[in-house]
């Protein structure tokens, strides 16, 4: 089971990357949501490539085996 908060941190990092690229909120949210569904190793590679992998390493590790509730966490941000 994923650790508490890991999903929110991972999604927040994905959203921040999209917003930093200059995307508007709706487009950034959509792109982050799509990326959030990728397998763990793809997320780790993507976030490491963006330079935030080390900062969220624990949350990313906690997200290795996400539950349905973890995958649904972005709904609370929307």
Short mmCIF file of N, CA and C in Angstrom, two decimals:
data_model
loop_
_atom_site.label_atom_id
_atom_site.label_comp_id
_atom_site.label_asym_id
_atom_site.label_seq_id
_atom_site.Cartn_x
_atom_site.Cartn_y
_atom_site.Cartn_z
N UNK A 1 0.84 -1.19 0.00
CA UNK A 1 0.00 0.00 0.00
C UNK A 1 0.88 1.23 0.00
N UNK A 2 0.50 2.24 -0.74
CA UNK A 2 1.28 3.46 -0.84
C UNK A 2 1.23 4.22 0.47
N UNK A 3 2.30 4.96 0.74
CA UNK A 3 2.36 5.75 1.96
C UNK A 3 1.47 6.97 1.87
N UNK A 4 1.06 7.43 3.02
CA UNK A 4 0.16 8.59 3.08
C UNK A 4 0.83 9.81 2.46
N UNK A 5 0.16 10.44 1.57
CA UNK A 5 0.66 11.66 0.96
C UNK A 5 1.55 11.47 -0.25
N UNK A 6 2.05 10.27 -0.47
CA UNK A 6 2.95 10.05 -1.60
C UNK A 6 2.31 10.40 -2.93
N UNK A 7 1.06 10.00 -3.11
CA UNK A 7 0.37 10.28 -4.36
C UNK A 7 0.21 11.77 -4.59
N UNK A 8 -0.15 12.50 -3.53
CA UNK A 8 -0.35 13.95 -3.66
C UNK A 8 0.95 14.65 -4.03
N UNK A 9 2.05 14.22 -3.43
CA UNK A 9 3.35 14.83 -3.73
C UNK A 9 3.76 14.54 -5.17
N UNK A 10 3.59 13.31 -5.60
CA UNK A 10 3.95 12.94 -6.97
C UNK A 10 3.09 13.73 -7.96
N UNK A 11 1.78 13.77 -7.74
CA UNK A 11 0.93 14.52 -8.65
C UNK A 11 1.28 16.01 -8.62
N UNK A 12 1.53 16.54 -7.45
CA UNK A 12 1.92 17.95 -7.35
C UNK A 12 3.19 18.27 -8.11
N UNK A 13 4.15 17.36 -8.07
CA UNK A 13 5.40 17.55 -8.81
C UNK A 13 5.14 17.52 -10.32
N UNK A 14 4.31 16.59 -10.75
CA UNK A 14 3.96 16.54 -12.18
C UNK A 14 3.25 17.81 -12.62
N UNK A 15 2.32 18.28 -11.81
CA UNK A 15 1.59 19.51 -12.13
C UNK A 15 2.52 20.71 -12.15
N UNK A 16 3.41 20.79 -11.18
CA UNK A 16 4.37 21.89 -11.13
C UNK A 16 5.26 21.92 -12.37
N UNK A 17 5.68 20.75 -12.83
CA UNK A 17 6.50 20.68 -14.05
C UNK A 17 5.73 21.22 -15.25
N UNK A 18 4.48 20.82 -15.36
CA UNK A 18 3.65 21.29 -16.48
C UNK A 18 3.42 22.80 -16.40
N UNK A 19 3.16 23.30 -15.22
CA UNK A 19 2.96 24.75 -15.06
C UNK A 19 4.25 25.51 -15.35
N UNK A 20 5.39 24.94 -14.94
CA UNK A 20 6.68 25.58 -15.20
C UNK A 20 6.98 25.65 -16.70
N UNK A 21 6.40 24.73 -17.46
CA UNK A 21 6.56 24.75 -18.91
C UNK A 21 5.72 25.84 -19.57
N UNK A 22 4.91 26.53 -18.77
CA UNK A 22 4.11 27.62 -19.30
C UNK A 22 2.70 27.24 -19.71
N UNK A 23 2.31 26.02 -19.41
CA UNK A 23 0.95 25.60 -19.74
C UNK A 23 -0.05 26.25 -18.78
N UNK A 24 -1.24 26.55 -19.28
CA UNK A 24 -2.30 27.04 -18.42
C UNK A 24 -2.73 25.93 -17.47
N UNK A 25 -3.49 26.29 -16.43
CA UNK A 25 -3.83 25.31 -15.41
C UNK A 25 -4.57 24.11 -15.98
N UNK A 26 -5.58 24.32 -16.82
CA UNK A 26 -6.37 23.20 -17.34
C UNK A 26 -5.51 22.24 -18.15
N UNK A 27 -4.68 22.79 -19.03
CA UNK A 27 -3.81 21.94 -19.85
C UNK A 27 -2.77 21.25 -18.98
N UNK A 28 -2.21 21.96 -18.01
CA UNK A 28 -1.22 21.38 -17.11
C UNK A 28 -1.83 20.26 -16.28
N UNK A 29 -3.05 20.49 -15.78
CA UNK A 29 -3.74 19.47 -14.98
C UNK A 29 -3.99 18.22 -15.81
N UNK A 30 -4.44 18.41 -17.04
CA UNK A 30 -4.70 17.27 -17.92
C UNK A 30 -3.43 16.48 -18.21
N UNK A 31 -2.35 17.18 -18.54
CA UNK A 31 -1.09 16.51 -18.84
C UNK A 31 -0.54 15.78 -17.61
N UNK A 32 -0.64 16.42 -16.45
CA UNK A 32 -0.17 15.79 -15.21
C UNK A 32 -1.01 14.56 -14.89
N UNK A 33 -2.30 14.66 -15.10
CA UNK A 33 -3.20 13.54 -14.83
C UNK A 33 -2.87 12.35 -15.74
N UNK A 34 -2.58 12.62 -16.98
CA UNK A 34 -2.20 11.54 -17.92
C UNK A 34 -0.88 10.91 -17.48
N UNK A 35 0.10 11.74 -17.15
CA UNK A 35 1.39 11.21 -16.72
C UNK A 35 1.27 10.43 -15.42
N UNK A 36 0.38 10.85 -14.55
CA UNK A 36 0.16 10.23 -13.24
C UNK A 36 -0.28 8.78 -13.37
N UNK A 37 -0.86 8.42 -14.50
CA UNK A 37 -1.33 7.05 -14.72
C UNK A 37 -0.23 6.13 -15.23
N UNK A 38 0.93 6.70 -15.56
CA UNK A 38 2.05 5.90 -16.06
C UNK A 38 2.59 4.97 -14.98
N UNK A 39 3.27 3.91 -15.38
CA UNK A 39 3.91 3.03 -14.40
C UNK A 39 4.96 3.80 -13.58
N UNK A 40 5.21 3.29 -12.39
CA UNK A 40 6.12 3.94 -11.45
C UNK A 40 7.47 4.28 -12.06
N UNK A 41 8.07 3.33 -12.77
CA UNK A 41 9.42 3.57 -13.32
C UNK A 41 9.41 4.71 -14.35
N UNK A 42 8.33 4.87 -15.09
CA UNK A 42 8.24 5.99 -16.03
C UNK A 42 8.15 7.32 -15.28
N UNK A 43 7.37 7.33 -14.20
CA UNK A 43 7.26 8.55 -13.39
C UNK A 43 8.60 8.93 -12.79
N UNK A 44 9.31 7.93 -12.27
CA UNK A 44 10.61 8.19 -11.66
C UNK A 44 11.57 8.78 -12.69
N UNK A 45 11.58 8.22 -13.88
CA UNK A 45 12.46 8.71 -14.95
C UNK A 45 12.07 10.13 -15.37
N UNK A 46 10.78 10.36 -15.51
CA UNK A 46 10.30 11.69 -15.92
C UNK A 46 10.67 12.76 -14.89
N UNK A 47 10.41 12.49 -13.63
CA UNK A 47 10.68 13.48 -12.59
C UNK A 47 12.18 13.66 -12.37
N UNK A 48 12.95 12.59 -12.51
CA UNK A 48 14.40 12.71 -12.40
C UNK A 48 14.93 13.59 -13.53
N UNK A 49 14.38 13.40 -14.72
CA UNK A 49 14.78 14.21 -15.87
C UNK A 49 14.45 15.68 -15.70
N UNK A 50 13.43 15.96 -14.90
CA UNK A 50 13.04 17.35 -14.64
C UNK A 50 13.80 17.94 -13.45
N UNK A 51 14.63 17.13 -12.81
CA UNK A 51 15.45 17.61 -11.70
C UNK A 51 14.76 17.61 -10.36
N UNK A 52 13.63 16.95 -10.25
CA UNK A 52 12.93 16.92 -8.96
C UNK A 52 12.88 15.53 -8.35
N UNK A 53 13.52 14.57 -8.96
CA UNK A 53 13.48 13.20 -8.46
C UNK A 53 14.03 13.07 -7.05
N UNK A 54 15.16 13.72 -6.78
CA UNK A 54 15.78 13.60 -5.46
C UNK A 54 14.92 14.24 -4.37
N UNK A 55 14.28 15.35 -4.70
CA UNK A 55 13.48 16.07 -3.72
C UNK A 55 12.24 15.28 -3.29
N UNK A 56 11.71 14.47 -4.18
CA UNK A 56 10.49 13.74 -3.83
C UNK A 56 10.72 12.22 -3.81
N UNK A 57 11.96 11.82 -3.58
CA UNK A 57 12.31 10.41 -3.63
C UNK A 57 11.47 9.56 -2.68
N UNK A 58 11.26 10.02 -1.46
CA UNK A 58 10.48 9.23 -0.49
C UNK A 58 9.03 9.09 -0.97
N UNK A 59 8.44 10.20 -1.41
CA UNK A 59 7.06 10.14 -1.89
C UNK A 59 6.97 9.23 -3.10
N UNK A 60 7.94 9.32 -3.98
CA UNK A 60 7.94 8.47 -5.17
C UNK A 60 8.08 7.00 -4.78
N UNK A 61 8.92 6.72 -3.81
CA UNK A 61 9.06 5.35 -3.32
C UNK A 61 7.74 4.86 -2.72
N UNK A 62 7.07 5.72 -1.96
CA UNK A 62 5.79 5.36 -1.35
C UNK A 62 4.70 5.12 -2.40
N UNK A 63 4.90 5.66 -3.59
CA UNK A 63 3.92 5.55 -4.67
C UNK A 63 4.18 4.34 -5.57
N UNK A 64 5.10 3.48 -5.18
CA UNK A 64 5.47 2.32 -6.01
C UNK A 64 4.30 1.38 -6.28
N UNK A 65 3.41 1.24 -5.34
CA UNK A 65 2.29 0.31 -5.47
C UNK A 65 1.00 1.06 -5.13
N UNK A 66 0.59 1.99 -6.01
CA UNK A 66 -0.56 2.84 -5.69
C UNK A 66 -1.89 2.09 -5.67
N UNK A 67 -2.76 2.54 -4.80
CA UNK A 67 -4.11 1.99 -4.71
C UNK A 67 -5.04 2.83 -5.58
N UNK A 68 -6.26 2.40 -5.68
CA UNK A 68 -7.26 3.17 -6.41
C UNK A 68 -7.44 4.55 -5.78
N UNK A 69 -7.40 4.62 -4.46
CA UNK A 69 -7.53 5.92 -3.78
C UNK A 69 -6.36 6.83 -4.10
N UNK A 70 -5.15 6.26 -4.19
CA UNK A 70 -3.98 7.07 -4.57
C UNK A 70 -4.16 7.63 -5.97
N UNK A 71 -4.57 6.78 -6.88
CA UNK A 71 -4.77 7.21 -8.28
C UNK A 71 -5.85 8.27 -8.39
N UNK A 72 -6.79 8.27 -7.47
CA UNK A 72 -7.89 9.24 -7.51
C UNK A 72 -7.61 10.52 -6.76
N UNK A 73 -6.45 10.63 -6.13
CA UNK A 73 -6.16 11.82 -5.31
C UNK A 73 -6.20 13.15 -6.07
N UNK A 74 -5.86 13.22 -7.36
CA UNK A 74 -5.96 14.51 -8.05
C UNK A 74 -7.38 15.09 -8.08
N UNK A 75 -8.39 14.25 -7.90
CA UNK A 75 -9.77 14.75 -7.91
C UNK A 75 -9.99 15.76 -6.79
N UNK A 76 -9.26 15.62 -5.69
CA UNK A 76 -9.42 16.55 -4.57
C UNK A 76 -8.80 17.90 -4.88
N UNK A 77 -7.81 17.95 -5.76
CA UNK A 77 -7.17 19.20 -6.14
C UNK A 77 -8.03 19.98 -7.13
N UNK A 78 -8.69 19.26 -8.00
CA UNK A 78 -9.48 19.87 -9.05
C UNK A 78 -10.55 20.72 -8.42
#
